[in-house]
Short mmCIF file of C-alpha atoms in Angstrom, two decimals:
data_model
loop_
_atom_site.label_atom_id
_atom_site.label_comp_id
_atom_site.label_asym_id
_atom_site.label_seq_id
_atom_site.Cartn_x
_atom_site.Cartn_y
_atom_site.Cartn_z
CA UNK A 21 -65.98 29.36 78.70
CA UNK A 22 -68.91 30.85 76.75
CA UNK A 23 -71.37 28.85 78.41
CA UNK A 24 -70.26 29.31 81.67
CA UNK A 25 -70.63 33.44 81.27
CA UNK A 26 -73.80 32.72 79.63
CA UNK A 27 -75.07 30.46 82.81
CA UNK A 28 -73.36 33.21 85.19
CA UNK A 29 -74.90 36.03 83.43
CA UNK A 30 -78.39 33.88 83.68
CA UNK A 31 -78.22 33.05 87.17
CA UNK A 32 -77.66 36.58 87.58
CA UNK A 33 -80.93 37.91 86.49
CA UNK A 34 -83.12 35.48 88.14
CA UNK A 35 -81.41 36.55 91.49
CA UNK A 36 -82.42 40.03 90.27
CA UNK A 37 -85.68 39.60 89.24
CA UNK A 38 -86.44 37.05 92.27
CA UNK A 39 -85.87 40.44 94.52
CA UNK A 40 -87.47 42.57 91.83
CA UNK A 41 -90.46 40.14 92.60
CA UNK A 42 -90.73 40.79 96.32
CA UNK A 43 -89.82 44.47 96.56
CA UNK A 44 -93.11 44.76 93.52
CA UNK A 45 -94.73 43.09 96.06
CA UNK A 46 -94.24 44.81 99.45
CA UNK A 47 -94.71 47.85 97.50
CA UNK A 48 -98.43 46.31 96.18
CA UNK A 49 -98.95 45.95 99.81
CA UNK A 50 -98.32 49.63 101.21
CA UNK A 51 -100.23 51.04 98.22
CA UNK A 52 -103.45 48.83 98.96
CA UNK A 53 -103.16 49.51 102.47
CA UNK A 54 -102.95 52.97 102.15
CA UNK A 55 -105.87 53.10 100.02
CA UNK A 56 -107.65 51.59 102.12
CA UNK A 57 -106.93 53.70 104.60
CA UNK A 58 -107.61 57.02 102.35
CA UNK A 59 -111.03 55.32 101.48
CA UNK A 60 -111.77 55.17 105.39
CA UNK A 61 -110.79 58.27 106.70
CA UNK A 62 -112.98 59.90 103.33
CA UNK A 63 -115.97 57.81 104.31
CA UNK A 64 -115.94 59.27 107.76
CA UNK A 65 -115.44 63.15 106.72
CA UNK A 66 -117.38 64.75 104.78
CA UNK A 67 -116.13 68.37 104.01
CA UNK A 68 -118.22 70.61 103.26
CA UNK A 69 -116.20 73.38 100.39
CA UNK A 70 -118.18 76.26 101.43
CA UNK A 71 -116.44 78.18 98.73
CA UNK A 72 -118.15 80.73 96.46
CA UNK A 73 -117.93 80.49 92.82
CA UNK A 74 -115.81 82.58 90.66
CA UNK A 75 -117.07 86.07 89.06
CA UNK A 76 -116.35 84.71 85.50
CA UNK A 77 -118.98 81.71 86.85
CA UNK A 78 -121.45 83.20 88.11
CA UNK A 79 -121.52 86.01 85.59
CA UNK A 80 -121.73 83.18 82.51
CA UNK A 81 -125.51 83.61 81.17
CA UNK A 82 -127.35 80.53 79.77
CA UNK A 83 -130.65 79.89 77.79
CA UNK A 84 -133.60 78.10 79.43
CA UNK A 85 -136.25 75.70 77.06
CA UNK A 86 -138.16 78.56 76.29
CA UNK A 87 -135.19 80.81 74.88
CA UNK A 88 -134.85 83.29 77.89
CA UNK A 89 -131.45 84.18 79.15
CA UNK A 90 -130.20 83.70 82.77
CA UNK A 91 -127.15 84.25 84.41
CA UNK A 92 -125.63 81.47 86.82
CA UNK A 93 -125.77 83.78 89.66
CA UNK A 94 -129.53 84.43 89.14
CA UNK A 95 -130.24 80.38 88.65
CA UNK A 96 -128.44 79.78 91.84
CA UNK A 97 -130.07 82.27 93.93
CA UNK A 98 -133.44 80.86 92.42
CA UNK A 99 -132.70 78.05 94.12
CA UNK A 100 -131.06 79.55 98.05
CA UNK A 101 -132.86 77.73 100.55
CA UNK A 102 -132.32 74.49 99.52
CA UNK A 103 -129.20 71.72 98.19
CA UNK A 104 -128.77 71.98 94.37
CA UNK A 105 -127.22 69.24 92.55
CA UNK A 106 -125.82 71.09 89.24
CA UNK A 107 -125.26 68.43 86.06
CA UNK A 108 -122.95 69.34 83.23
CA UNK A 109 -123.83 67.38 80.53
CA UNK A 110 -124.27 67.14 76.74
CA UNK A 111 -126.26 64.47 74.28
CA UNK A 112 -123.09 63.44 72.51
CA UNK A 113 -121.89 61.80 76.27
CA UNK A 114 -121.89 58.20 76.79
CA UNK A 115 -121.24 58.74 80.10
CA UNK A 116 -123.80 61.55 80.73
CA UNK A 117 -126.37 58.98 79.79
CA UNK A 118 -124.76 56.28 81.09
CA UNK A 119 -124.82 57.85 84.32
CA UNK A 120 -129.24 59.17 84.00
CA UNK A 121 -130.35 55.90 86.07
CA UNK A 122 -128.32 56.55 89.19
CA UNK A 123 -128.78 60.47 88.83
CA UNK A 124 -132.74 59.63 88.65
CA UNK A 125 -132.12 57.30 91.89
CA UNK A 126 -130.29 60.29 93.09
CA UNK A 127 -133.88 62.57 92.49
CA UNK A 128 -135.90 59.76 94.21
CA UNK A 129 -133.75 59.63 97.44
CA UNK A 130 -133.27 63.07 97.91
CA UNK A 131 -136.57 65.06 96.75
CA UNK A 132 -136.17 67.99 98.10
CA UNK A 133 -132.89 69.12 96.55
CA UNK A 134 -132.83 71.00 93.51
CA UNK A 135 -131.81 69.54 90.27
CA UNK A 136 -130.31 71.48 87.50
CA UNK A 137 -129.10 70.59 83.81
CA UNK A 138 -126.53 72.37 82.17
CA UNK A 139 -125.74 71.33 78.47
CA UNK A 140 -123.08 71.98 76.54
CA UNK A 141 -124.59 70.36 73.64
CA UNK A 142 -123.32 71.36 70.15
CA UNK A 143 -127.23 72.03 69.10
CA UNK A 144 -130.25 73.38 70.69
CA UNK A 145 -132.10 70.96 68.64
CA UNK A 146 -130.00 67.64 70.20
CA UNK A 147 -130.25 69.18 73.52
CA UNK A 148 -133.97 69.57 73.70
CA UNK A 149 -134.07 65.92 72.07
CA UNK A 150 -132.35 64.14 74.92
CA UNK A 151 -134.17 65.92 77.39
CA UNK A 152 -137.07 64.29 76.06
CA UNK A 153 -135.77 61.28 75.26
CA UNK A 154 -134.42 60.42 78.50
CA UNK A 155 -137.04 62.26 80.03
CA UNK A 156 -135.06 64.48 82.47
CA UNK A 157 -136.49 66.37 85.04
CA UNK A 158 -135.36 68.98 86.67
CA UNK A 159 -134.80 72.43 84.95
CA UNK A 160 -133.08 72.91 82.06
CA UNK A 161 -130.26 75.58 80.49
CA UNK A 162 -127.88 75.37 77.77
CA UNK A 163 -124.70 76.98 76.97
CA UNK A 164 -123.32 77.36 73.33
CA UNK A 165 -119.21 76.92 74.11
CA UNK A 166 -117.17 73.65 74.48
CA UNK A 167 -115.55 71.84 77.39
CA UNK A 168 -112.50 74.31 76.98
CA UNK A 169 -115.11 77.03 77.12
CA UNK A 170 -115.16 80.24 79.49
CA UNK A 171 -117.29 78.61 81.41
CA UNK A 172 -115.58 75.21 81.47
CA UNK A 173 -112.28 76.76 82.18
CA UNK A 174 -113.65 78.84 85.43
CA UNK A 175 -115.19 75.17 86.71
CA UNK A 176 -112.10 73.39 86.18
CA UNK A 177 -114.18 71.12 83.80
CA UNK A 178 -112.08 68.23 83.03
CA UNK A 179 -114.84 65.63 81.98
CA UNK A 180 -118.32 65.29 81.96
CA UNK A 181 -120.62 64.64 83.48
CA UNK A 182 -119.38 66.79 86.12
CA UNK A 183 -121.97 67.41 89.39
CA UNK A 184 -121.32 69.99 91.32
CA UNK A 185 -123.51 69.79 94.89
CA UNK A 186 -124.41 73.34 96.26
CA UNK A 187 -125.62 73.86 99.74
CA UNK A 188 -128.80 75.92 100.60
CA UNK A 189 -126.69 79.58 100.33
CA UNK A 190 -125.79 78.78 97.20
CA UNK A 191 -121.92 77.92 97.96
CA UNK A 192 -120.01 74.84 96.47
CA UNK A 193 -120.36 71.72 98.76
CA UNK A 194 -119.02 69.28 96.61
CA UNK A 195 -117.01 70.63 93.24
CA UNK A 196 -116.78 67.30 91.45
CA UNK A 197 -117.95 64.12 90.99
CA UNK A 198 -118.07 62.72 87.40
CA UNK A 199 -120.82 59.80 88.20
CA UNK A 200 -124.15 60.01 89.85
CA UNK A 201 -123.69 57.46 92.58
CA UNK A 202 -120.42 58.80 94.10
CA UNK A 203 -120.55 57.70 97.57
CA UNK A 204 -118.96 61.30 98.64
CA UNK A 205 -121.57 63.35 96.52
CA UNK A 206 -124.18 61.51 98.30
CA UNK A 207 -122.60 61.77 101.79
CA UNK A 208 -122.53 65.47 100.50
CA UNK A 209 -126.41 65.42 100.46
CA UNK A 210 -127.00 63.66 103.36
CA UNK A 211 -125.17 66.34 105.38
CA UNK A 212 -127.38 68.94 103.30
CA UNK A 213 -130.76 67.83 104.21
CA UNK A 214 -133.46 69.40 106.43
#
């Protein structure tokens, strides 16, 4: 009697897990299609955010190489005229330097667009040191708080690096992209140029 439950009970769950099987799979199916989908319909639109940044943003002041203070309002409207591409970084980052190759690439292909570091480094001293070490160009600024910073908070700043693309009157275009080669931050750009 036992070892016909036993069989009954085992017969049981392979019927189960034989449907468990296909229903995993069908389900596989509609989420890879619909991916794909998402991926198309992103690859045709671009949207542009035109939004302006927040008060607390724009009001946040930052040091440059050479010790002088400048608010993020001023260092945007330095740049009106032309695309900005805005890199929060800091040394400690694999990622951030991970990702200075493609964001160089980035430089190269679009040469006209501004390009503009903002550290978050835990030292002046590291920060200046992987400027030079990685030889970054663009211009410079660091900010003495953390991630979970002012600052951070009023960006959403969830990881780093974070680019942030800004079109030539200085609103948000793009708000995120956490690698330099993001096909959407360089549609972005494409959209911005001259």
């Amino acid at each position: 009697m036992k070892k016909i439950f036993l069989t009954a009970i085992s017969l049981a769950f392979v019927a189960v897990s034989c449907d468990t099987k296909k229903v995993d799979q069908k389900i596989s199916e509609e989420i890879k299609e619909l991916k794909d989908t998402l991926i198309v319909k992103q690859k045709d639109t671009v949207y542009l955010h035109n939004e302006q940044f927040a008060d607390v943003t724009l009001n946040k002041e930052f040091e440059n190489l050479k010790g002088n203070k400048i608010s993020f309002k001023d260092l945007i409207a330095k740049h009106k005229g032309s695309p900005i591409v805005i890199d929060v970084w800091a040394s400690w980052c694999p990622d951030c330097i991970k990702g200075f190759p493609e964001l160089k690439k980035l430089q190269e292909k679009y040469p006209t667009t501004s390009y503009v570091f903002l550290s978050l480094d835990k030292t002046k001293d590291k920060w200046k040191e992987a400027i030079k070490k990685y030889e970054l160009v663009g211009e410079h600024y660091y900010l003495d708080e953390k991630m979970s910073g002012e600052f951070g908070k009023s960006i959403n700043l969830d990881w780093i690096p974070r680019y942030i693309v800004v079109d030539t009157k200085g609103n948000i275009a793009l708000q995120k992209a956490i690698v330099a080669n993001d096909s959407l931050l360089k549609q972005t750009l494409d959209k911005l140029q001259p």
